[in-house]
Amino acid sequence: VKAIEKETNKEKKLKDKAEREAANKAKKEAQLAAKEKAKEDAAARRKIAAEEAAKKRKELELDKQWEARYPIEDLALGVEAEMLKQAAGHEKEAQRAAARLAVELVERGFKAQAALAA
């Protein structure tokens, strides 16, 4: 009877040990999975942040291009209006030609006074 009890106690201890090892293994796997998930989430957040930063840089670049272009157009329109005023006594075609010339000169980089003088 004692031998049988010894065997059952030994089997019980082995069974308990196997259960503890299985539980520890499952716990470690869960921890590894959680770490991997955290890494993936962090990578996704970094990717989204990088995409947003790139989008913002592109918008700023477009704004800079527009702002760099706008004063030239504004100057050209002002010169064109001034040319039309100066050529008010002439024919319409002459007025339009003078205005087109002034706009073209401004677009090429001439100052307003030089364009009006031309």
Backbone as CSV, one residue per row, in Angstrom:
resi,resn,N_x,N_y,N_z,CA_x,CA_y,CA_z,C_x,C_y,C_z
1,VAL,0.833,-1.180,0.000,0.000,0.000,0.000,0.886,1.256,0.000
2,LYS,1.960,1.233,0.807,2.852,2.385,0.838,3.544,2.576,-0.498
3,ALA,3.861,1.501,-1.172,4.512,1.596,-2.473,3.573,2.226,-3.482
4,ILE,2.303,1.860,-3.399,1.307,2.428,-4.318,1.133,3.914,-4.014
5,GLU,1.085,4.294,-2.738,0.949,5.698,-2.357,2.171,6.490,-2.822
6,LYS,3.346,5.856,-2.684,4.573,6.502,-3.124,4.516,6.774,-4.622
7,GLU,4.028,5.787,-5.367,3.910,5.937,-6.819,2.904,7.019,-7.173
8,THR,1.759,7.018,-6.508,0.740,8.021,-6.824,1.225,9.416,-6.441
9,ASN,1.945,9.529,-5.307,2.505,10.835,-4.929,3.533,11.294,-5.963
10,LYS,4.348,10.359,-6.426,5.358,10.677,-7.433,4.682,11.112,-8.731
11,GLU,3.662,10.386,-9.141,2.918,10.745,-10.356,2.239,12.102,-10.193
12,LYS,1.687,12.330,-8.994,1.012,13.600,-8.733,2.017,14.757,-8.818
13,LYS,3.213,14.553,-8.228,4.244,15.591,-8.282,4.674,15.853,-9.725
14,LEU,4.846,14.788,-10.497,5.223,14.953,-11.904,4.133,15.678,-12.686
15,LYS,2.894,15.315,-12.400,1.762,15.957,-13.081,1.699,17.440,-12.713
16,ASP,1.865,17.753,-11.424,1.855,19.149,-10.980,3.004,19.939,-11.618
17,LYS,4.170,19.309,-11.674,5.334,19.964,-12.277,5.084,20.240,-13.758
18,ALA,4.508,19.281,-14.467,4.205,19.457,-15.891,3.185,20.574,-16.090
19,GLU,2.195,20.640,-15.201,1.181,21.705,-15.300,1.814,23.076,-15.055
20,ARG,2.698,23.159,-14.041,3.370,24.437,-13.763,4.243,24.866,-14.941
21,GLU,4.969,23.917,-15.506,5.819,24.226,-16.658,4.985,24.687,-17.850
22,ALA,3.846,24.020,-18.060,2.965,24.417,-19.163,2.408,25.815,-18.925
23,ALA,2.033,26.106,-17.678,1.505,27.434,-17.350,2.586,28.497,-17.530
24,ASN,3.807,28.199,-17.076,4.914,29.153,-17.237,5.228,29.387,-18.715
25,LYS,5.193,28.308,-19.489,5.468,28.428,-20.921,4.400,29.285,-21.604
26,ALA,3.140,29.054,-21.249,2.048,29.845,-21.826,2.182,31.312,-21.429
27,LYS,2.583,31.555,-20.171,2.760,32.929,-19.691,3.878,33.632,-20.465
28,LYS,5.000,32.921,-20.666,6.116,33.502,-21.418,5.717,33.794,-22.862
29,GLU,4.973,32.870,-23.470,4.519,33.087,-24.846,3.589,34.289,-24.927
30,ALA,2.721,34.447,-23.929,1.816,35.599,-23.903,2.603,36.896,-23.758
31,GLN,3.646,36.875,-22.917,4.479,38.068,-22.750,5.206,38.414,-24.046
32,LEU,5.740,37.394,-24.715,6.425,37.634,-25.990,5.461,38.182,-27.033
33,ALA,4.251,37.623,-27.062,3.246,38.106,-28.016,2.878,39.555,-27.712
34,ALA,2.764,39.897,-26.425,2.438,41.271,-26.042,3.560,42.225,-26.452
35,LYS,4.817,41.801,-26.250,5.948,42.644,-26.661,5.956,42.844,-28.174
36,GLU,5.696,41.776,-28.908,5.671,41.862,-30.371,4.553,42.792,-30.836
37,LYS,3.398,42.679,-30.187,2.256,43.538,-30.532,2.606,45.001,-30.245
38,ALA,3.269,45.248,-29.115,3.668,46.613,-28.767,4.646,47.168,-29.799
39,LYS,5.587,46.336,-30.252,6.536,46.773,-31.285,5.811,47.115,-32.578
40,GLU,4.856,46.266,-32.966,4.100,46.519,-34.199,3.292,47.804,-34.082
41,ASP,2.661,48.019,-32.919,1.884,49.239,-32.709,2.774,50.477,-32.773
42,ALA,3.946,50.398,-32.155,4.877,51.531,-32.177,5.338,51.814,-33.605
43,ALA,5.610,50.757,-34.359,6.033,50.936,-35.754,4.917,51.573,-36.571
44,ALA,3.683,51.152,-36.328,2.547,51.733,-37.053,2.391,53.209,-36.700
45,ARG,2.552,53.546,-35.413,2.446,54.956,-35.007,3.553,55.795,-35.645
46,ARG,4.782,55.240,-35.684,5.894,55.972,-36.320,5.629,56.172,-37.806
47,LYS,5.081,55.155,-38.456,4.792,55.259,-39.887,3.740,56.332,-40.141
48,ILE,2.688,56.341,-39.334,1.631,57.346,-39.488,2.199,58.742,-39.238
49,ALA,3.024,58.881,-38.204,3.627,60.181,-37.898,4.522,60.646,-39.045
50,ALA,5.273,59.724,-39.627,6.146,60.079,-40.754,5.320,60.502,-41.966
51,GLU,4.216,59.794,-42.218,3.353,60.161,-43.346,2.739,61.535,-43.131
52,GLU,2.292,61.811,-41.893,1.715,63.123,-41.595,2.761,64.226,-41.729
53,ALA,3.980,63.956,-41.278,5.054,64.950,-41.389,5.384,65.216,-42.858
54,ALA,5.414,64.157,-43.660,5.690,64.327,-45.092,4.578,65.131,-45.757
55,LYS,3.346,64.851,-45.369,2.206,65.587,-45.932,2.289,67.066,-45.548
56,LYS,2.645,67.325,-44.290,2.751,68.707,-43.837,3.889,69.431,-44.559
57,ARG,5.041,68.722,-44.728,6.161,69.336,-45.465,5.747,69.671,-46.891
58,LYS,4.999,68.773,-47.525,4.554,69.013,-48.897,3.615,70.219,-48.952
59,GLU,2.693,70.308,-47.981,1.787,71.455,-47.934,2.560,72.755,-47.738
60,LEU,3.557,72.732,-46.844,4.368,73.931,-46.621,5.140,74.317,-47.876
61,GLU,5.654,73.315,-48.586,6.380,73.583,-49.832,5.451,74.205,-50.871
62,LEU,4.235,73.669,-50.970,3.266,74.241,-51.906,2.914,75.671,-51.514
63,ASP,2.764,75.920,-50.205,2.487,77.279,-49.743,3.638,78.215,-50.095
64,LYS,4.874,77.744,-49.882,6.033,78.577,-50.216,6.077,78.877,-51.707
65,GLN,5.780,77.862,-52.522,5.771,78.078,-53.970,4.704,79.101,-54.337
66,TRP,3.541,79.001,-53.717,2.462,79.938,-54.026,2.846,81.343,-53.576
67,GLU,3.387,81.458,-52.353,3.762,82.771,-51.843,4.889,83.385,-52.664
68,ALA,5.789,82.563,-53.162,6.882,83.076,-53.987,6.354,83.534,-55.342
69,ARG,5.307,82.901,-55.812,4.755,83.205,-57.125,3.770,84.371,-57.052
70,TYR,3.034,84.468,-55.965,1.959,85.448,-55.847,2.419,86.891,-56.002
71,PRO,3.492,87.335,-55.343,3.886,88.743,-55.496,4.188,89.118,-56.945
72,ILE,4.743,88.201,-57.719,5.031,88.490,-59.127,3.732,88.710,-59.883
73,GLU,2.760,87.833,-59.649,1.473,88.003,-60.328,0.802,89.296,-59.890
74,ASP,0.883,89.600,-58.593,0.282,90.820,-58.071,0.938,92.036,-58.710
75,LEU,2.254,92.022,-58.801,2.990,93.114,-59.434,2.612,93.223,-60.904
76,ALA,2.497,92.074,-61.570,2.135,92.088,-62.989,0.753,92.696,-63.191
77,LEU,-0.190,92.349,-62.333,-1.537,92.916,-62.462,-1.522,94.420,-62.205
78,GLY,-0.723,94.837,-61.222,-0.620,96.270,-60.946,-0.011,97.023,-62.116
79,VAL,1.046,96.465,-62.700,1.691,97.094,-63.857,0.734,97.118,-65.035
80,GLU,0.003,96.026,-65.222,-0.961,95.969,-66.325,-2.023,97.058,-66.161
81,ALA,-2.534,97.229,-64.951,-3.550,98.263,-64.710,-2.970,99.653,-64.969
82,GLU,-1.733,99.873,-64.533,-1.090,101.174,-64.755,-0.878,101.433,-66.244
83,MET,-0.488,100.401,-66.987,-0.300,100.548,-68.436,-1.617,100.898,-69.114
84,LEU,-2.687,100.262,-68.676,-3.994,100.566,-69.274,-4.395,102.008,-68.985
85,LYS,-4.076,102.505,-67.787,-4.391,103.902,-67.462,-3.576,104.852,-68.341
86,GLN,-2.273,104.543,-68.500,-1.406,105.414,-69.290,-1.792,105.411,-70.765
87,ALA,-2.281,104.275,-71.253,-2.624,104.166,-72.669,-4.108,104.415,-72.907
88,ALA,-4.772,105.091,-71.987,-6.222,105.287,-72.089,-6.606,106.059,-73.348
89,GLY,-5.770,106.949,-73.808,-6.102,107.741,-74.982,-5.848,107.004,-76.287
90,HIS,-5.231,105.877,-76.269,-4.884,105.142,-77.484,-5.943,104.099,-77.816
91,GLU,-5.717,103.415,-78.925,-6.649,102.357,-79.336,-6.623,101.208,-78.327
92,LYS,-7.681,100.427,-78.346,-7.786,99.283,-77.430,-6.675,98.265,-77.688
93,GLU,-6.371,97.987,-78.951,-5.332,97.000,-79.263,-3.978,97.459,-78.750
94,ALA,-3.688,98.749,-78.877,-2.420,99.283,-78.379,-2.365,99.183,-76.857
95,GLN,-3.493,99.437,-76.210,-3.553,99.312,-74.746,-3.255,97.874,-74.318
96,ARG,-3.908,96.944,-74.995,-3.740,95.527,-74.636,-2.304,95.062,-74.895
97,ALA,-1.728,95.504,-76.019,-0.352,95.113,-76.337,0.610,95.657,-75.284
98,ALA,0.417,96.898,-74.888,1.282,97.497,-73.869,1.137,96.763,-72.537
99,ALA,-0.083,96.409,-72.185,-0.319,95.696,-70.922,0.322,94.311,-70.965
100,ARG,0.180,93.614,-72.103,0.795,92.282,-72.230,2.315,92.379,-72.122
101,LEU,2.887,93.400,-72.759,4.330,93.598,-72.694,4.777,93.854,-71.254
102,ALA,4.035,94.679,-70.544,4.393,94.981,-69.155,4.340,93.723,-68.293
103,VAL,3.298,92.918,-68.470,3.163,91.675,-67.696,4.316,90.733,-68.020
104,GLU,4.649,90.624,-69.290,5.740,89.738,-69.700,7.065,90.205,-69.100
105,LEU,7.299,91.500,-69.101,8.538,92.023,-68.529,8.620,91.745,-67.033
106,VAL,7.498,91.897,-66.338,7.483,91.609,-64.898,7.758,90.132,-64.661
107,GLU,7.148,89.276,-65.464,7.357,87.837,-65.303,8.810,87.462,-65.565
108,ARG,9.483,88.207,-66.426,10.897,87.935,-66.717,11.814,88.482,-65.634
109,GLY,11.258,89.251,-64.708,12.064,89.712,-63.588,12.336,91.202,-63.566
110,PHE,11.788,91.960,-64.497,11.986,93.404,-64.484,11.215,94.015,-63.320
111,LYS,11.708,95.096,-62.796,10.995,95.830,-61.751,9.815,96.569,-62.384
112,ALA,8.890,97.003,-61.543,7.679,97.660,-62.037,8.021,98.929,-62.821
113,GLN,8.974,99.727,-62.313,9.322,100.977,-62.990,9.921,100.698,-64.362
114,ALA,10.769,99.675,-64.455,11.388,99.346,-65.738,10.341,98.847,-66.719
115,ALA,9.377,98.085,-66.237,8.326,97.574,-67.115,7.453,98.716,-67.610
116,LEU,7.142,99.649,-66.717,6.320,100.792,-67.129,7.086,101.688,-68.101
117,ALA,8.379,101.829,-67.897,9.183,102.662,-68.784,9.266,102.050,-70.179
118,ALA,9.266,100.731,-70.242,9.342,100.072,-71.542,8.044,100.299,-72.273
